[in-house]
mmCIF file of C-alpha atoms in Angstrom:
data_model
loop_
_atom_site.group_PDB
_atom_site.id
_atom_site.type_symbol
_atom_site.label_atom_id
_atom_site.label_comp_id
_atom_site.label_asym_id
_atom_site.label_seq_id
_atom_site.Cartn_x
_atom_site.Cartn_y
_atom_site.Cartn_z
ATOM 1 C CA UNK A 1 102.936 115.013 101.674
ATOM 2 C CA UNK A 2 105.551 115.406 104.386
ATOM 3 C CA UNK A 3 107.202 118.699 105.244
ATOM 4 C CA UNK A 4 110.615 118.513 106.898
ATOM 5 C CA UNK A 5 112.056 121.975 107.461
ATOM 6 C CA UNK A 6 111.825 123.489 103.978
ATOM 7 C CA UNK A 7 111.764 120.134 102.146
ATOM 8 C CA UNK A 8 108.509 118.607 100.941
ATOM 9 C CA UNK A 9 108.336 114.982 99.881
ATOM 10 C CA UNK A 10 106.003 112.014 99.605
ATOM 11 C CA UNK A 11 106.213 108.859 101.658
ATOM 12 C CA UNK A 12 104.972 105.586 100.243
ATOM 13 C CA UNK A 13 103.839 102.757 102.456
ATOM 14 C CA UNK A 14 102.743 99.500 100.929
ATOM 15 C CA UNK A 15 102.185 95.887 101.747
ATOM 16 C CA UNK A 16 103.312 93.449 99.110
ATOM 17 C CA UNK A 17 104.692 89.997 98.644
ATOM 18 C CA UNK A 18 108.327 90.605 97.802
ATOM 19 C CA UNK A 19 109.986 88.358 95.282
ATOM 20 C CA UNK A 20 113.308 90.168 94.775
ATOM 21 C CA UNK A 21 114.986 93.228 96.267
ATOM 22 C CA UNK A 22 117.333 95.143 94.034
ATOM 23 C CA UNK A 23 119.719 97.890 95.030
ATOM 24 C CA UNK A 24 118.434 101.454 95.280
ATOM 25 C CA UNK A 25 119.185 103.882 92.490
ATOM 26 C CA UNK A 26 119.502 107.631 92.266
ATOM 27 C CA UNK A 27 116.219 109.467 91.764
ATOM 28 C CA UNK A 28 116.806 111.461 88.576
ATOM 29 C CA UNK A 29 114.489 114.239 89.780
ATOM 30 C CA UNK A 30 116.414 114.920 92.996
ATOM 31 C CA UNK A 31 119.796 113.241 92.635
ATOM 32 C CA UNK A 32 119.181 111.454 95.951
ATOM 33 C CA UNK A 33 119.065 107.781 96.833
ATOM 34 C CA UNK A 34 116.055 107.228 99.072
ATOM 35 C CA UNK A 35 116.072 104.614 101.789
ATOM 36 C CA UNK A 36 113.698 101.707 102.166
ATOM 37 C CA UNK A 37 112.569 100.041 105.334
ATOM 38 C CA UNK A 38 111.258 96.494 105.148
ATOM 39 C CA UNK A 39 109.147 95.681 108.185
ATOM 40 C CA UNK A 40 107.314 92.464 109.069
ATOM 41 C CA UNK A 41 103.528 92.890 108.981
ATOM 42 C CA UNK A 42 103.173 92.202 112.681
ATOM 43 C CA UNK A 43 105.616 95.049 113.485
ATOM 44 C CA UNK A 44 104.231 97.759 111.221
ATOM 45 C CA UNK A 45 102.222 99.539 113.917
ATOM 46 C CA UNK A 46 105.210 99.548 116.285
ATOM 47 C CA UNK A 47 107.370 101.026 113.564
ATOM 48 C CA UNK A 48 105.016 103.739 112.281
ATOM 49 C CA UNK A 49 103.600 104.693 115.695
ATOM 50 C CA UNK A 50 100.466 106.423 114.427
ATOM 51 C CA UNK A 51 98.640 108.165 117.231
ATOM 52 C CA UNK A 52 95.337 108.611 115.431
ATOM 53 C CA UNK A 53 92.560 106.061 115.094
ATOM 54 C CA UNK A 54 92.227 106.420 111.304
ATOM 55 C CA UNK A 55 95.924 105.727 110.732
ATOM 56 C CA UNK A 56 95.862 102.619 112.894
ATOM 57 C CA UNK A 57 92.685 101.351 111.227
ATOM 58 C CA UNK A 58 94.343 101.862 107.839
ATOM 59 C CA UNK A 59 97.287 99.727 108.965
ATOM 60 C CA UNK A 60 94.976 97.023 110.338
ATOM 61 C CA UNK A 61 93.056 96.920 107.053
ATOM 62 C CA UNK A 62 96.221 96.731 104.962
ATOM 63 C CA UNK A 63 97.721 93.937 107.081
ATOM 64 C CA UNK A 64 94.459 91.981 106.984
ATOM 65 C CA UNK A 65 94.246 92.354 103.190
ATOM 66 C CA UNK A 66 97.855 91.197 102.803
ATOM 67 C CA UNK A 67 97.225 88.147 104.981
ATOM 68 C CA UNK A 68 94.179 87.165 102.912
ATOM 69 C CA UNK A 69 95.791 87.911 99.557
ATOM 70 C CA UNK A 70 99.289 86.537 100.121
ATOM 71 C CA UNK A 71 99.242 84.049 102.962
ATOM 72 C CA UNK A 72 95.884 82.243 103.002
ATOM 73 C CA UNK A 73 95.926 79.868 100.059
#
């Protein structure tokens, strides 16, 4: 959960093999169109800039899993 001023919202971060990217649509719960950022796996840590060890280990684990699952065949 992220708190920004008086707004509270969730952020989702995932690693996936992307087949197609469709346009964003309005969230019926909020009426907003939320942005997406597509970042290459080797740039994720630069982009998120976690300062804590646990966050960086989580990123390392996710990138390693994606490499095994999607790129080592």
